[in-house]
Amino acid sequence: MTERARKRVRKIKCSGNILAKEVTSVKKKDGSPVYPINGNFRNSRERILEGAAIAFARKGFHGTSLREISRECGLEQPSIYHHFHSKENLFRKALVATHLMILNGIRSQIIKEKGLREEVVSVFQAIIDIVREFPERTRLPFSLVYSAPENLVLEYTNHYGAQYRKLLEAAVTRNPPSKRPDLKLSLLVDLLHSLILSIASERFFEDRVKGIEERIDFILLNN
């Protein structure tokens, strides 16, 4: 970052619209934004979380340095330490923030009024839409979480790992199939997990997306 850009960054101390306008105007030498998205941050903490989520999603926990996170969010390393105290804690907070962003996005798109088939399809389609919109960030909770220290992996798995399954459980509970509901739920969860695991590779992910509705129909109608 140039000295001129640094001076502008130091001026960004407020939140709301003023911060958003400043953030979107700062550029790197190649013309790309210093900041990871459109600059709609309320404070420095949010900027750091956004930059950390993208940096960790690229290289995982061990492959990412605080220097890279600093470049991504446009703030100096002392500011990162001030807010999060350690790389491990920053990973934890970025992981949870990304998880909640994805989960809330999915929940906002679920169709609950048109029966089991439409609700299940809407869960899968919401995941597909979010992965396509945020391909880097979604890799963090769906695949690169396993690059973290074991205690963080266990913490995330125990507290948040089952929440995607619960979306399907809720759909089956609302509209229980007349035959073998437990088996149908188990097969739907397996299909969901296979889709999530494929997110690590764009090509594999798009292959899994093909025919997803047909596979859902097969599970619901033939088991």
CSV table of N, CA and C in Angstrom, one decimal, residues 93-149:
chain,number,residue,atom,x,y,z
A,93,LYS,N,-13.1,-16.6,15.5
A,93,LYS,CA,-14.2,-15.6,15.2
A,93,LYS,C,-14.6,-15.5,13.8
A,94,ALA,N,-13.6,-15.6,12.9
A,94,ALA,CA,-13.8,-15.5,11.4
A,94,ALA,C,-14.6,-16.7,11.0
A,95,LEU,N,-14.3,-17.9,11.5
A,95,LEU,CA,-15.0,-19.1,11.2
A,95,LEU,C,-16.5,-19.0,11.6
A,96,VAL,N,-16.7,-18.6,12.8
A,96,VAL,CA,-18.1,-18.5,13.3
A,96,VAL,C,-18.9,-17.4,12.6
A,97,ALA,N,-18.2,-16.3,12.3
A,97,ALA,CA,-18.9,-15.2,11.6
A,97,ALA,C,-19.3,-15.7,10.2
A,98,THR,N,-18.4,-16.4,9.5
A,98,THR,CA,-18.7,-16.9,8.2
A,98,THR,C,-19.8,-18.0,8.2
A,99,HIS,N,-19.7,-18.9,9.2
A,99,HIS,CA,-20.8,-19.9,9.4
A,99,HIS,C,-22.1,-19.2,9.6
A,100,LEU,N,-22.2,-18.2,10.4
A,100,LEU,CA,-23.5,-17.6,10.6
A,100,LEU,C,-24.0,-16.8,9.4
A,101,MET,N,-23.1,-16.2,8.7
A,101,MET,CA,-23.5,-15.6,7.4
A,101,MET,C,-24.1,-16.6,6.5
A,102,ILE,N,-23.5,-17.7,6.3
A,102,ILE,CA,-24.0,-18.8,5.4
A,102,ILE,C,-25.3,-19.3,5.9
A,103,LEU,N,-25.4,-19.6,7.2
A,103,LEU,CA,-26.6,-20.2,7.8
A,103,LEU,C,-27.8,-19.2,7.7
A,104,ASN,N,-27.5,-18.0,8.0
A,104,ASN,CA,-28.6,-17.0,7.9
A,104,ASN,C,-29.1,-16.8,6.5
A,105,GLY,N,-28.1,-16.9,5.5
A,105,GLY,CA,-28.5,-16.8,4.1
A,105,GLY,C,-29.3,-17.9,3.7
A,106,ILE,N,-29.0,-19.1,4.1
A,106,ILE,CA,-29.8,-20.3,3.8
A,106,ILE,C,-31.2,-20.2,4.4
A,107,ARG,N,-31.3,-19.8,5.7
A,107,ARG,CA,-32.6,-19.7,6.3
A,107,ARG,C,-33.5,-18.7,5.6
A,108,SER,N,-32.9,-17.7,5.1
A,108,SER,CA,-33.7,-16.6,4.5
A,108,SER,C,-34.3,-17.1,3.2
A,109,GLN,N,-33.8,-18.2,2.6
A,109,GLN,CA,-34.3,-18.6,1.3
A,109,GLN,C,-35.1,-19.9,1.4
A,110,ILE,N,-35.3,-20.4,2.6
A,110,ILE,CA,-36.0,-21.7,2.7
A,110,ILE,C,-37.5,-21.5,2.5
A,111,ILE,N,-38.1,-22.3,1.7
A,111,ILE,CA,-39.5,-22.3,1.4
A,111,ILE,C,-40.2,-23.3,2.2
A,112,LYS,N,-41.1,-22.9,3.2
A,112,LYS,CA,-41.7,-23.8,4.1
A,112,LYS,C,-43.1,-24.1,3.9
A,113,GLU,N,-43.7,-23.4,2.9
A,113,GLU,CA,-45.2,-23.4,2.7
A,113,GLU,C,-45.6,-24.4,1.6
A,114,LYS,N,-44.7,-25.0,0.9
A,114,LYS,CA,-45.1,-25.8,-0.3
A,114,LYS,C,-44.8,-27.3,-0.2
A,115,GLY,N,-44.6,-27.8,1.0
A,115,GLY,CA,-44.4,-29.2,1.2
A,115,GLY,C,-43.0,-29.6,1.3
A,116,LEU,N,-42.7,-30.9,1.6
A,116,LEU,CA,-41.4,-31.4,1.9
A,116,LEU,C,-40.5,-31.2,0.7
A,117,ARG,N,-40.9,-31.6,-0.4
A,117,ARG,CA,-40.0,-31.6,-1.6
A,117,ARG,C,-39.5,-30.2,-1.9
A,118,GLU,N,-40.3,-29.2,-1.9
A,118,GLU,CA,-39.9,-27.8,-2.2
A,118,GLU,C,-39.0,-27.3,-1.1
A,119,GLU,N,-39.3,-27.6,0.2
A,119,GLU,CA,-38.5,-27.1,1.3
A,119,GLU,C,-37.1,-27.7,1.2
A,120,VAL,N,-37.0,-29.0,0.9
A,120,VAL,CA,-35.7,-29.7,0.8
A,120,VAL,C,-34.9,-29.1,-0.3
A,121,VAL,N,-35.5,-28.9,-1.5
A,121,VAL,CA,-34.9,-28.3,-2.6
A,121,VAL,C,-34.4,-26.9,-2.3
A,122,SER,N,-35.2,-26.2,-1.6
A,122,SER,CA,-34.8,-24.8,-1.3
A,122,SER,C,-33.6,-24.7,-0.4
A,123,VAL,N,-33.4,-25.7,0.5
A,123,VAL,CA,-32.2,-25.8,1.4
A,123,VAL,C,-31.0,-26.0,0.5
A,124,PHE,N,-31.1,-27.0,-0.4
A,124,PHE,CA,-29.9,-27.3,-1.3
A,124,PHE,C,-29.6,-26.1,-2.2
A,125,GLN,N,-30.7,-25.5,-2.8
A,125,GLN,CA,-30.5,-24.4,-3.7
A,125,GLN,C,-29.9,-23.2,-3.0
A,126,ALA,N,-30.3,-22.9,-1.8
A,126,ALA,CA,-29.7,-21.8,-1.0
A,126,ALA,C,-28.2,-22.0,-0.8
A,127,ILE,N,-27.8,-23.2,-0.5
A,127,ILE,CA,-26.4,-23.5,-0.3
A,127,ILE,C,-25.6,-23.3,-1.6
A,128,ILE,N,-26.2,-23.8,-2.7
A,128,ILE,CA,-25.6,-23.6,-4.0
A,128,ILE,C,-25.4,-22.1,-4.4
A,129,ASP,N,-26.5,-21.3,-4.1
A,129,ASP,CA,-26.4,-19.9,-4.4
A,129,ASP,C,-25.4,-19.2,-3.6
A,130,ILE,N,-25.3,-19.5,-2.3
A,130,ILE,CA,-24.3,-18.8,-1.5
A,130,ILE,C,-22.9,-19.2,-1.8
A,131,VAL,N,-22.7,-20.5,-2.2
A,131,VAL,CA,-21.3,-20.9,-2.6
A,131,VAL,C,-20.9,-20.2,-3.8
A,132,ARG,N,-21.8,-20.1,-4.8
A,132,ARG,CA,-21.5,-19.4,-6.0
A,132,ARG,C,-21.2,-17.9,-5.8
A,133,GLU,N,-22.0,-17.3,-4.9
A,133,GLU,CA,-21.8,-15.9,-4.6
A,133,GLU,C,-20.5,-15.6,-3.8
A,134,PHE,N,-20.2,-16.5,-2.9
A,134,PHE,CA,-19.0,-16.3,-2.0
A,134,PHE,C,-18.1,-17.5,-2.1
A,135,PRO,N,-17.5,-17.8,-3.2
A,135,PRO,CA,-16.8,-19.1,-3.4
A,135,PRO,C,-15.6,-19.3,-2.4
A,136,GLU,N,-14.9,-18.2,-2.2
A,136,GLU,CA,-13.7,-18.3,-1.3
A,136,GLU,C,-14.2,-18.4,0.2
A,137,ARG,N,-15.1,-17.6,0.6
A,137,ARG,CA,-15.4,-17.6,2.1
A,137,ARG,C,-16.1,-18.9,2.5
A,138,THR,N,-16.9,-19.4,1.6
A,138,THR,CA,-17.6,-20.6,2.0
A,138,THR,C,-16.7,-21.8,2.2
A,139,ARG,N,-15.5,-21.8,1.6
A,139,ARG,CA,-14.6,-22.9,1.8
A,139,ARG,C,-14.1,-22.9,3.2
A,140,LEU,N,-14.2,-21.8,3.9
A,140,LEU,CA,-13.7,-21.8,5.3
A,140,LEU,C,-14.4,-22.8,6.2
A,141,PRO,N,-15.7,-22.6,6.4
A,141,PRO,CA,-16.4,-23.6,7.3
A,141,PRO,C,-16.7,-25.0,6.7
A,142,PHE,N,-16.7,-25.0,5.4
A,142,PHE,CA,-17.1,-26.3,4.7
A,142,PHE,C,-15.9,-27.2,4.4
A,143,SER,N,-14.7,-26.7,4.4
A,143,SER,CA,-13.6,-27.6,4.1
A,143,SER,C,-12.3,-27.2,4.8
A,144,LEU,N,-11.9,-25.9,4.8
A,144,LEU,CA,-10.7,-25.5,5.4
A,144,LEU,C,-10.7,-25.4,6.9
A,145,VAL,N,-11.9,-25.6,7.6
A,145,VAL,CA,-11.9,-25.6,9.0
A,145,VAL,C,-11.0,-26.8,9.5
A,146,TYR,N,-10.8,-27.8,8.7
A,146,TYR,CA,-10.0,-29.0,9.2
A,146,TYR,C,-8.5,-28.7,9.1
A,147,SER,N,-8.1,-27.5,8.6
A,147,SER,CA,-6.7,-27.2,8.6
A,147,SER,C,-6.3,-26.5,9.9
A,148,ALA,N,-7.3,-26.3,10.8
A,148,ALA,CA,-7.1,-25.6,12.0
A,148,ALA,C,-6.6,-26.6,13.1
A,149,PRO,N,-6.0,-26.0,14.2
A,149,PRO,CA,-5.7,-26.9,15.3
A,149,PRO,C,-6.9,-27.7,15.8
